[in-house]
Coordinates of C-alpha atoms in Angstrom, one line a residue:
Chain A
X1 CA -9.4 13.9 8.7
X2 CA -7.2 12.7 6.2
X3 CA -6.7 14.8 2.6
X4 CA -5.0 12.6 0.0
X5 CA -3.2 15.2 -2.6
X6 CA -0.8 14.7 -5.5
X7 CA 2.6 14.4 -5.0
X8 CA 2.7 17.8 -7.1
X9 CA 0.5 19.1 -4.1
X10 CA 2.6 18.0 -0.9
X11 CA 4.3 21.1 0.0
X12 CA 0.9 23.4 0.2
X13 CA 0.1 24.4 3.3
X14 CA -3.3 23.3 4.7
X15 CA -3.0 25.1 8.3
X16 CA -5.3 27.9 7.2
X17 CA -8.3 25.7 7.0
X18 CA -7.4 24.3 10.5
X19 CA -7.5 27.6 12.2
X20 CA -10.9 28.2 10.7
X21 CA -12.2 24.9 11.8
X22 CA -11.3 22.8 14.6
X23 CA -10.1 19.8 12.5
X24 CA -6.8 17.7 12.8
X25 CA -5.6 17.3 9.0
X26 CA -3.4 14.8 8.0
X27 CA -1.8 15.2 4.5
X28 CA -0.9 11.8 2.7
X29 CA 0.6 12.3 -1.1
X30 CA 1.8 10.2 -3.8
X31 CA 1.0 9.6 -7.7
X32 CA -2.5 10.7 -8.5
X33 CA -3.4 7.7 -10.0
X34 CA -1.9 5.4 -7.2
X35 CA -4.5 7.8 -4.4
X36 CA -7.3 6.5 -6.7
X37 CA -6.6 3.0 -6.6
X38 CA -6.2 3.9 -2.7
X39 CA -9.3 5.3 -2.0
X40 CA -10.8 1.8 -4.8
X41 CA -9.4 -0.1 -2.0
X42 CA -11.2 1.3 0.9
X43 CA -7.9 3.7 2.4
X44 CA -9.9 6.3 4.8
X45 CA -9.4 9.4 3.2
X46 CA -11.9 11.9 3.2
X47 CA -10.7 14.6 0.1
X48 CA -8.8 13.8 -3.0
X49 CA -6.7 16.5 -4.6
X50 CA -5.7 14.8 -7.9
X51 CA -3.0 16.5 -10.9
X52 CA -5.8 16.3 -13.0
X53 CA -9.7 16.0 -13.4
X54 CA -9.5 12.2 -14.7
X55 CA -8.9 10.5 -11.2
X56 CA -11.6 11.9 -9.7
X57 CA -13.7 11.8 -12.2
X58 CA -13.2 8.0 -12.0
X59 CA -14.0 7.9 -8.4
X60 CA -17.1 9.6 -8.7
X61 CA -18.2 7.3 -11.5
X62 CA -17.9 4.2 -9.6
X63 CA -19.4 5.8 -6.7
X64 CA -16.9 6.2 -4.1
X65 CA -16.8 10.0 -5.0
X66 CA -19.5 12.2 -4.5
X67 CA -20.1 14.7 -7.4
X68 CA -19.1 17.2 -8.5
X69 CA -15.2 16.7 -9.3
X70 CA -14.0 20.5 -8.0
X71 CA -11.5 22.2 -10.6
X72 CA -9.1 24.2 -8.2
X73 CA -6.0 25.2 -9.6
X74 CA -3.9 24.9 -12.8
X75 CA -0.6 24.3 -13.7
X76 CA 2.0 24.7 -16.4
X77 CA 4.7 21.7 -17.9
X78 CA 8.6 23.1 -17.1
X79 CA 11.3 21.0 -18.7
X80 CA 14.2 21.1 -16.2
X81 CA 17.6 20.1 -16.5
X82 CA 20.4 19.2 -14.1
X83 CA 22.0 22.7 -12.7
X84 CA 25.4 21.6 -15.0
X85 CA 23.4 20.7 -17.6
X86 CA 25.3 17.3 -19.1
X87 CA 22.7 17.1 -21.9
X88 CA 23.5 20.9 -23.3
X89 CA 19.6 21.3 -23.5
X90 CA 19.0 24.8 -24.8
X91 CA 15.4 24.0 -26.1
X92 CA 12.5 21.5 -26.1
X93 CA 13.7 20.6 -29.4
X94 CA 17.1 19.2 -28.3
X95 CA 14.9 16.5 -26.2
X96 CA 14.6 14.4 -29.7
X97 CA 18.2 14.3 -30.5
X98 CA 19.9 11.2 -30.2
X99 CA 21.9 9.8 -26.9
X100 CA 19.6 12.8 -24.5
X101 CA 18.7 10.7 -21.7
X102 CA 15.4 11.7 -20.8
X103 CA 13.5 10.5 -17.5
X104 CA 9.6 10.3 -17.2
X105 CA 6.5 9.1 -15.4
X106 CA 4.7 6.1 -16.3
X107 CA 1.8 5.2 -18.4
X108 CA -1.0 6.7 -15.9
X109 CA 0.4 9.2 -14.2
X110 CA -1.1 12.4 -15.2
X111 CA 1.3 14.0 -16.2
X112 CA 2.4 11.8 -18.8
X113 CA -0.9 12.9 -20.0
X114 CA 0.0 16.3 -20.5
X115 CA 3.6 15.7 -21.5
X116 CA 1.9 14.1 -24.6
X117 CA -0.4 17.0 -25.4
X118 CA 3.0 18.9 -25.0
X119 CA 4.7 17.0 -27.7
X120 CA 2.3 17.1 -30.2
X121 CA 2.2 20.6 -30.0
X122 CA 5.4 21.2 -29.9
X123 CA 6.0 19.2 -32.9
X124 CA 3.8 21.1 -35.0
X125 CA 5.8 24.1 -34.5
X126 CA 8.7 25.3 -36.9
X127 CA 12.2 23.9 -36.0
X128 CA 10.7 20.3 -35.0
X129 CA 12.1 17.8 -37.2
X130 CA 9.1 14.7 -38.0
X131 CA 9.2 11.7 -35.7
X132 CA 10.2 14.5 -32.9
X133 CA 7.5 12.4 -30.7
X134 CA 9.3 9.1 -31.2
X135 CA 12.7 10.6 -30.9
X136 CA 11.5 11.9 -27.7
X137 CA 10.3 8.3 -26.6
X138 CA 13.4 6.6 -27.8
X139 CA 15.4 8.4 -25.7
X140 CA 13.3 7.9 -22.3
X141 CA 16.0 5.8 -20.1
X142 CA 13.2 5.6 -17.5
X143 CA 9.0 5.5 -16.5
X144 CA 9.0 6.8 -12.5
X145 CA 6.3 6.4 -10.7
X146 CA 5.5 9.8 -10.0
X147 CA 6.6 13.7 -11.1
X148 CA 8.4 13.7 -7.7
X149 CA 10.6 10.8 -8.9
X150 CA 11.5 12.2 -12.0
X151 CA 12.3 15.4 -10.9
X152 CA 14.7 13.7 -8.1
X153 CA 16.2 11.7 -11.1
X154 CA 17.0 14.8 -12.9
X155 CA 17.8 17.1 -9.4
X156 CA 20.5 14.1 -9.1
X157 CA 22.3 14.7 -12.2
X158 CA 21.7 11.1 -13.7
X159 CA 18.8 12.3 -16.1
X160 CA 19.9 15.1 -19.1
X161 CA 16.2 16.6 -19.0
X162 CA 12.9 15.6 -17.8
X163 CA 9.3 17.3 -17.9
X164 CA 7.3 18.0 -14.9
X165 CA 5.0 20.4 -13.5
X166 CA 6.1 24.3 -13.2
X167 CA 5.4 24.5 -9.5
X168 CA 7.7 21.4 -8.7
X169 CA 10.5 23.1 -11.1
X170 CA 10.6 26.3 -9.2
X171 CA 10.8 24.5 -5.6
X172 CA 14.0 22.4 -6.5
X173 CA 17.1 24.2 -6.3
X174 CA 19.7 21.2 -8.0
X175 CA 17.5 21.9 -11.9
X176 CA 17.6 24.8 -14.1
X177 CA 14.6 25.3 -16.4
X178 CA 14.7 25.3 -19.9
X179 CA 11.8 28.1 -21.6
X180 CA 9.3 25.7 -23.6
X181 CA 7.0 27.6 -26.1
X182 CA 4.2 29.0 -24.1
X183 CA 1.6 28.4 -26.8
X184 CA 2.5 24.7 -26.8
X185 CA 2.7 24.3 -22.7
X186 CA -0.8 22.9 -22.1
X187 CA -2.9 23.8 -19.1
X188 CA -3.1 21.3 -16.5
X189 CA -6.7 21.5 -14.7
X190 CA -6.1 20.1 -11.1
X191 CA -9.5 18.5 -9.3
X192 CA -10.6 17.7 -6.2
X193 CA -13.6 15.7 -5.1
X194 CA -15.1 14.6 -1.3
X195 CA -14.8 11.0 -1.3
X196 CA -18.4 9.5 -0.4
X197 CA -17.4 7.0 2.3
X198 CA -15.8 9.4 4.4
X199 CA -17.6 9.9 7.7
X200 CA -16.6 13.7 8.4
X201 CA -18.6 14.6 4.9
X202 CA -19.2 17.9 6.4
X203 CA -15.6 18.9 7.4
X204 CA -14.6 17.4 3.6
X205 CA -17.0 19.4 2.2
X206 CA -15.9 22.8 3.9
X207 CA -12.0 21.6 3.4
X208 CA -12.9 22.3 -1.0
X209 CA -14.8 25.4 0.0
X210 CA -12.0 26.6 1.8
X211 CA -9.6 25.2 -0.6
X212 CA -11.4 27.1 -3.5
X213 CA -12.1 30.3 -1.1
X214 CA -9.7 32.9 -0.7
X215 CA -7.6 30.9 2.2
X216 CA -6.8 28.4 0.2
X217 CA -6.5 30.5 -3.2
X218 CA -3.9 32.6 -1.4
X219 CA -1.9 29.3 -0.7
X220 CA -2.2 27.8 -4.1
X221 CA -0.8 31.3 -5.6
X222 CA 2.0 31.3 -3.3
X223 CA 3.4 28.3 -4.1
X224 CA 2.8 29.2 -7.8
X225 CA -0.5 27.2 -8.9
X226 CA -2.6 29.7 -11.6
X227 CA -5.9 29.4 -10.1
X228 CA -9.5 29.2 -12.0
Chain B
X1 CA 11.6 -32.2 35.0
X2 CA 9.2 -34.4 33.0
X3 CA 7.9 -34.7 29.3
X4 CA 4.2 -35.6 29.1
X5 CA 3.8 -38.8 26.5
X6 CA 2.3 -37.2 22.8
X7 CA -0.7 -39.3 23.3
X8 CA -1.8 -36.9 26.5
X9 CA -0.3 -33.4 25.0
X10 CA -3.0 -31.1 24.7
X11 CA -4.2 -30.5 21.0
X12 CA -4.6 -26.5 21.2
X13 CA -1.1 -25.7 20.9
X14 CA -0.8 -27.0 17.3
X15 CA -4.6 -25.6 16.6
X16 CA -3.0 -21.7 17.7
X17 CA 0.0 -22.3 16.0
X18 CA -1.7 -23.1 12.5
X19 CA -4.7 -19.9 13.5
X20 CA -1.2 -18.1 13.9
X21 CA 0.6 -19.0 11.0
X22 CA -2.8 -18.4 8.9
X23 CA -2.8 -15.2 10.0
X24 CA 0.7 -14.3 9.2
X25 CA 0.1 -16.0 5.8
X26 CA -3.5 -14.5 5.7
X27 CA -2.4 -11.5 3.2
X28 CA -0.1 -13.8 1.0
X29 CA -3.3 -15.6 0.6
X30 CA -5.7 -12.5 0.3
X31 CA -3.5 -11.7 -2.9
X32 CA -3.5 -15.1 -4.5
X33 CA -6.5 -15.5 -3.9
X34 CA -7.5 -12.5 -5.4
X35 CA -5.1 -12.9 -8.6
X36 CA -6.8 -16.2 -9.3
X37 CA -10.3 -15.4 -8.4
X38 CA -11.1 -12.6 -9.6
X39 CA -9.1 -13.6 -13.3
X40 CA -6.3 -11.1 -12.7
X41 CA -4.3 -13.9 -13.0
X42 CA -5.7 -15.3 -16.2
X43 CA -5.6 -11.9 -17.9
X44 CA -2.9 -10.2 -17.2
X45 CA -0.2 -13.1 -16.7
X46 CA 0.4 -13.2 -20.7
X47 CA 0.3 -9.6 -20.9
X48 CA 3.4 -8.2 -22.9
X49 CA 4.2 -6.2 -19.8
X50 CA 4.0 -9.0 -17.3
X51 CA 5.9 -11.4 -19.8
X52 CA 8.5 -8.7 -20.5
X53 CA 9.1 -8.2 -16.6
X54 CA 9.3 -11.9 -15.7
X55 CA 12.0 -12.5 -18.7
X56 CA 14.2 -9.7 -17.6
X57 CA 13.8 -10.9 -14.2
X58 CA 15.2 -14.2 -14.9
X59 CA 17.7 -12.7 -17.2
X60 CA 19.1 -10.7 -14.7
X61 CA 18.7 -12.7 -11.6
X62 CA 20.5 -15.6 -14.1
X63 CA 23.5 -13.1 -14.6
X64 CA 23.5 -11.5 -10.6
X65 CA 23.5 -15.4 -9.8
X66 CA 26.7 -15.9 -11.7
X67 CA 28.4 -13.1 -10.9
X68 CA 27.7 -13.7 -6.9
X69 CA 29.2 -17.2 -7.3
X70 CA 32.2 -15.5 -9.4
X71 CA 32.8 -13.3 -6.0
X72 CA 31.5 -14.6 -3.1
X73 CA 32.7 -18.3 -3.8
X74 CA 36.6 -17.5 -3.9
X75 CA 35.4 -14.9 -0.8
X76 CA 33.5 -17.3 1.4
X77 CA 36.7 -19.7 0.7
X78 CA 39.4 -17.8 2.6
X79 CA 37.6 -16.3 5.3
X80 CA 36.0 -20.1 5.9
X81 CA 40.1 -21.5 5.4
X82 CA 41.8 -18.3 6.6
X83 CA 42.0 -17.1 9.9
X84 CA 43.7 -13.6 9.8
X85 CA 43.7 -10.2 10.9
X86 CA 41.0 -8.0 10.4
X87 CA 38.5 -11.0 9.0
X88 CA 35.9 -10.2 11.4
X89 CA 36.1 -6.6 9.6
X90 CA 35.8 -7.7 6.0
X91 CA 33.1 -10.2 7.1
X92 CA 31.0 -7.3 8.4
X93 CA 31.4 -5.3 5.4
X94 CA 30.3 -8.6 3.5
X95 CA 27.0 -9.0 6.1
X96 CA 26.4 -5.2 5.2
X97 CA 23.8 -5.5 2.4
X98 CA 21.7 -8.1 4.2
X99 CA 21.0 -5.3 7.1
X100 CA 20.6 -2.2 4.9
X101 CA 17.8 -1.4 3.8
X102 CA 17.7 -1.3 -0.2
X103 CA 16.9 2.4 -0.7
X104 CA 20.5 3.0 1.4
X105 CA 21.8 0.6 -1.0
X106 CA 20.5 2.3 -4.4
X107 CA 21.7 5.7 -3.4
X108 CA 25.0 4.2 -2.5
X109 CA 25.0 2.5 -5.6
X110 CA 24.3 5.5 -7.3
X111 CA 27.4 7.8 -5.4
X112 CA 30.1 4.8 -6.6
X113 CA 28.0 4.2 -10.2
X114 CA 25.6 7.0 -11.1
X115 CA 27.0 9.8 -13.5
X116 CA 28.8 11.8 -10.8
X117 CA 29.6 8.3 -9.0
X118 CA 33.5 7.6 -8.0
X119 CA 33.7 5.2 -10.7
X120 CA 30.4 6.6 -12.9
X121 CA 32.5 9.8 -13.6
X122 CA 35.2 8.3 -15.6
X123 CA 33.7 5.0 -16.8
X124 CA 30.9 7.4 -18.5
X125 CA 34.3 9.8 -20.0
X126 CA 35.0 5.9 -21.3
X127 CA 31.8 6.0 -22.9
X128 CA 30.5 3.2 -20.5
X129 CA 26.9 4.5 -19.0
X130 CA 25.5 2.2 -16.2
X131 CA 22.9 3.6 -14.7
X132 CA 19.6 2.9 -16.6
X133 CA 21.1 -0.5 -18.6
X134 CA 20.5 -4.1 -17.8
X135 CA 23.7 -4.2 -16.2
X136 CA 22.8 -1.8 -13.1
X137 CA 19.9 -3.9 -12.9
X138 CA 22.1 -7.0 -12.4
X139 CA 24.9 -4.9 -10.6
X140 CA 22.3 -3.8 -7.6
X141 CA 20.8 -7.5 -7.6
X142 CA 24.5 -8.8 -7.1
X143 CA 25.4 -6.5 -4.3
X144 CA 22.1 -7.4 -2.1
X145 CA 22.0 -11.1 -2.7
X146 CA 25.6 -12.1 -2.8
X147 CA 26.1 -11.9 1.2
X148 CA 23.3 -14.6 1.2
X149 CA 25.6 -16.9 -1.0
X150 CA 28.2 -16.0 0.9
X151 CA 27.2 -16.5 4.3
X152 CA 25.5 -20.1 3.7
X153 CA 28.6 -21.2 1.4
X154 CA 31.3 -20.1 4.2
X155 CA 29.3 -21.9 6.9
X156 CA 29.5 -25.1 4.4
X157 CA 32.8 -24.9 4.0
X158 CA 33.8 -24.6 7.7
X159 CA 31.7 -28.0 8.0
X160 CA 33.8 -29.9 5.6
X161 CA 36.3 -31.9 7.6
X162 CA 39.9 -30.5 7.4
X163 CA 41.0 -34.3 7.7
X164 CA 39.1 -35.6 4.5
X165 CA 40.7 -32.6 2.7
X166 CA 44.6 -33.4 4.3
X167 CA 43.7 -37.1 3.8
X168 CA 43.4 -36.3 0.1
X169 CA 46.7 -34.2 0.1
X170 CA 48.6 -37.5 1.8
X171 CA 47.0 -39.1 -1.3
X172 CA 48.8 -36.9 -3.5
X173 CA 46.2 -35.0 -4.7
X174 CA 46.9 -31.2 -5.5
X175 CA 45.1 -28.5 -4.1
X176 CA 42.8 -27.8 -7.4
X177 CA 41.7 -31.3 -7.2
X178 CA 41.3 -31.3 -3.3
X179 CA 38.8 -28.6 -4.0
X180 CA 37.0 -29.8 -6.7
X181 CA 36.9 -33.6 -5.5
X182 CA 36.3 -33.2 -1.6
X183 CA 35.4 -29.5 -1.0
X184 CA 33.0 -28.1 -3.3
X185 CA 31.1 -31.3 -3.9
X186 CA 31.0 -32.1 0.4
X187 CA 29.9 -28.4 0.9
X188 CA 27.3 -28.7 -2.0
X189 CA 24.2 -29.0 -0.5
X190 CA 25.0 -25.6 1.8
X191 CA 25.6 -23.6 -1.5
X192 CA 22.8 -25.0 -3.3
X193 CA 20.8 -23.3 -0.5
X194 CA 23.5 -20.4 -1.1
X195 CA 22.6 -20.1 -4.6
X196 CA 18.7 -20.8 -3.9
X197 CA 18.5 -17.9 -1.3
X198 CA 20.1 -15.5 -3.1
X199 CA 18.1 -15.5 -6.4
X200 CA 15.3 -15.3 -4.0
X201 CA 16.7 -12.0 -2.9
X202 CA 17.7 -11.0 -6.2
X203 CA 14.2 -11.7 -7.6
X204 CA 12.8 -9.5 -5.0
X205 CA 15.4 -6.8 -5.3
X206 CA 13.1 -3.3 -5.8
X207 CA 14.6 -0.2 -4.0
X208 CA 18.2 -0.4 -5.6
X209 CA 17.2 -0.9 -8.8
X210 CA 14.1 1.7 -9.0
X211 CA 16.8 4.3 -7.3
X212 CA 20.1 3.4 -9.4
X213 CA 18.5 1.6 -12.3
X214 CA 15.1 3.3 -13.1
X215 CA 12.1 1.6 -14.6
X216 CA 12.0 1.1 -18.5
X217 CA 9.6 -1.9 -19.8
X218 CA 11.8 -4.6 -21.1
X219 CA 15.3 -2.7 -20.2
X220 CA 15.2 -2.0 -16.4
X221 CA 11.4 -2.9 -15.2
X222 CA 11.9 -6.2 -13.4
X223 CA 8.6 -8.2 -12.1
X224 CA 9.2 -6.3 -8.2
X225 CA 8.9 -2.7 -10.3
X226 CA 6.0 -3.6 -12.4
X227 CA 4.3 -4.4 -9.3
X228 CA 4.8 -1.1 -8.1
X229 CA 4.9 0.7 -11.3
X230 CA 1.4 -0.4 -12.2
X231 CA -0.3 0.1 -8.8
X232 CA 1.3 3.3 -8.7
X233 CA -0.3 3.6 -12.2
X234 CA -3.5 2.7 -10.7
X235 CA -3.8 -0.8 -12.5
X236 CA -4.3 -3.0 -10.0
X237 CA -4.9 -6.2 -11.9
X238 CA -1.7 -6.1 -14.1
X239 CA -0.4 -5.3 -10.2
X240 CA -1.9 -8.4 -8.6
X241 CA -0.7 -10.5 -11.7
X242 CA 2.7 -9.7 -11.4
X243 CA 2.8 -10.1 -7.6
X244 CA 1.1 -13.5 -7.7
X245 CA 4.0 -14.3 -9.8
X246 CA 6.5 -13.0 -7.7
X247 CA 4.3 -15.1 -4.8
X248 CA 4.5 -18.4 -6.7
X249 CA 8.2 -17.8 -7.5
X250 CA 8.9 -17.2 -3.8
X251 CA 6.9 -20.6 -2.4
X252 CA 9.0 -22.3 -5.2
X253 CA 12.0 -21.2 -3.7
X254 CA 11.2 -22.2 -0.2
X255 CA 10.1 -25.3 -1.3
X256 CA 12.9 -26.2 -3.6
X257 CA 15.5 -25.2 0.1
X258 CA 12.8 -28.0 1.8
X259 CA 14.1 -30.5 -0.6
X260 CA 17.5 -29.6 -0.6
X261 CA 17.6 -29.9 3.3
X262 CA 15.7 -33.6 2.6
X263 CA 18.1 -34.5 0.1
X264 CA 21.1 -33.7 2.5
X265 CA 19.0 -35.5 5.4
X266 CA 18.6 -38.8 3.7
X267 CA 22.5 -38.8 2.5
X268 CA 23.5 -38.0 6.0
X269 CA 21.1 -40.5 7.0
X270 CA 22.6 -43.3 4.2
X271 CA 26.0 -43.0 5.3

């Protein structure tokens, strides 16, 4: 049985469910959004842990997952910076001044999603100059493909700052993390659906129930995922 | 031994080769078809995105052409010319890029270029940032396709005869005019399939430029990274578009080698 899971996802540790049920897992990961257009094209996977509840929401709609989308864990938005920190980023609000280079994920990519809820909160606060939201575009150098990308960009040293999720910031060791305002760092809902042409539906099915039972909830805390 | 006459050969050779041949081409086809088909094509090709990728695109596959020719011409030159010690060495390193695969080459890129490169380091303390600009775009393009160039124009320069070159020296011609009257002109056909070859691969180019370059619409996002870039996205027409692009680009190429090879055919065949 193969679970698809976003890139954010690829380090969690699915063993528990196998010792509970004699099952051979296969993990594949990537961009949420690129999984979806996967599974659209017929790839055999049989769950679907996206970054967000949009994906699978998507699948379900057009039939190829069956309802309902599963909320599982959350997550938070960390900005990170390279350990030297070239940019001197002391705050989110140094991510609109000119010449930062900033690195980000595409148009489609959850998290871009949430980086923009992020912004505009951010730019309501005191200390945010107007056209902080623009600035902040302006200076993106680059759109990766997924968080995984940007964070290697910025691990690297060849990005000043860049905005991924809090569970990936905390795994590399190469990026510092930069406090954002915890009343503007949205709350990522992660969700996870059976996909309706799999032919092990049963074993799918009791992969979420396990993933959402205390097995799995136990692994999602360790590896820092706030849970529902 | 004994060849059988073509009127008794057996037809089912030619039939498996061309069920073969469909089936290598069968995905090629699959996504063509699919881009026209199902309007892909029609909808997305004008998009600003796709438009925006396949000007940069030739932009910089324009510029990487130029500068190949800048470096591999003068290169392909001596070590065609030149025999000396350690050739066989610097012609390796040259073949290099054609065997690596393009990730290697973007993170190698990125140790002599990036920020904290050999040369990134102090260019940037110059104020001179590549990675993420046009240029490294252009730069990564340049260092995959120009072995290409210079592998097809060294070969045509070991094929021009050495005694129409010395017969134009006992004419009194100097060596500038020896090159530009017999040489380059006699070795043309070889580097206009060069030249043809390597903006194929620089058209193509992906992995170094997504690692050292990044992906920014109109800056760094050529028509190979808006492919990816937008299935990774989870658009897939805007994905098909831009590939059937790419496709049509590619079949233009190997046809436009076809008639360079015809052209040199019938020349050979005039004279």
């Amino acid at each position: 049985m193969t679970v698809a899971v976003a890139a954010s996802l690829e380090h969690v540790d699915v063993g528990g469910f196998e010792r509970i049920r004699p099952v051979d897992l296969a993990v594949a990961s990537g961009s949420s959004a690129a999984l979806r257009t996967q599974v659209e094209q017929g790839a055999a996977f049989s769950v679907f842990l996206s970054a967000d509840l949009e994906q699978p929401r998507l699948l379900v709609e057009a039939g190829l997952g069956e309802p309902p989308v599963v909320p599982f864990a959350h997550n938070r938005l960390a900005l990170v910076v390279p350990a030297h920190n070239p940019g001197r980023i002391t705050g989110p609000a140094d991510l609109g001044r000119a010449g930062v280079r900033i690195v980000a994920a595409a148009e489609g990519v959850p998290v871009t999603g949430y980086v923009r809820l992020l912004l505009s909160a951010l730019s309501r606060l005191p200390g945010y100059p107007p056209g902080f939201e623009t600035a902040y575009l302006e200076n993106v150098v680059s759109r990766e493909d997924s968080v995984a990308a940007v964070l290697a960009k910025v691990a690297l040293g060849e990005a000043d700052a860049g905005l991924v999720y809090a569970t990936d910031a905390r795994r590399s060791r190469n990026v510092a993390e930069i406090v954002i305002p915890a009343d503007a760092n949205p709350l990522t809902t992660m969700g996870a659906v059976v996909i309706a042409q799999a032919g092990d539906r049963s074993d799918a099915r009791a992969f979420l129930a396990w993933l959402i039972g205390p097995g799995g909830r136990a692994e999602l805390g360790r590896q820092g995922f706030l849970l529902p | 031994m004994t060849v059988r006459p073509a009127s008794r050969r057996h037809a089912w050779p030619v039939a498996l080769a061309w069920g073969l041949g469909l089936l290598l081409a069968l995905p090629v086809l699959a996504l063509a078809g699919r881009a026209v088909l199902g309007g892909a094509l029609a909808s997305s090709v004008t998009s600003p995105a796709v438009l925006d990728a396949l000007v940069l695109s030739l932009l910089t596959t324009a510029c990487s052409l130029l500068l190949a020719a800048a470096i591999g011409l003068p290169l392909a030159l001596v070590l065609a010319r030149r025999r000396f010690r350690g050739a066989w060495l610097l012609e390796t390193a040259v073949d290099l890029p054609i065997v690596l695969p393009p990730s290697v080459a973007g993170l190698a890129l990125l140790l002599v270029l990036g920020r904290r490169g050999i040369l990134g380091g102090p260019l940037e303390a110059l104020g001179v940032e590549i990675p993420f600009s046009t240029a490294a775009v252009v730069i990564a393009q340049t260092f995959v396709a120009a072995p290409f160039l210079i592998r097809a124009a060294r070969a045509g320069f070991v094929a021009v005869s050495r005694d129409l070159e010395d017969a134009a020296r006992v004419d009194g011609a100097r060596e500038r005019d020896v090159l530009m009257a017999v040489t380059l002109p006699l070795a043309a056909p070889a580097l206009a399939a060069g030249l043809v070859m390597a903006w194929a691969r620089a058209l193509g180019e992906f992995g170094a430029t997504i690692m050292f370059a990044g992906s920014l619409a109109g800056r760094t996002r050529t028509l190979p990274l808006l492919v990816y870039g937008e299935f990774q996205a989870g658009d897939l027409d805007a994905s098909i578009a831009a590939a059937a692009v790419l496709v049509l680009a590619a079949a233009g190429v190997l046809v436009a080698v076809r008639v360079l090879r015809w052209g040199r055919a019938l020349e050979v065949g005039a004279t």
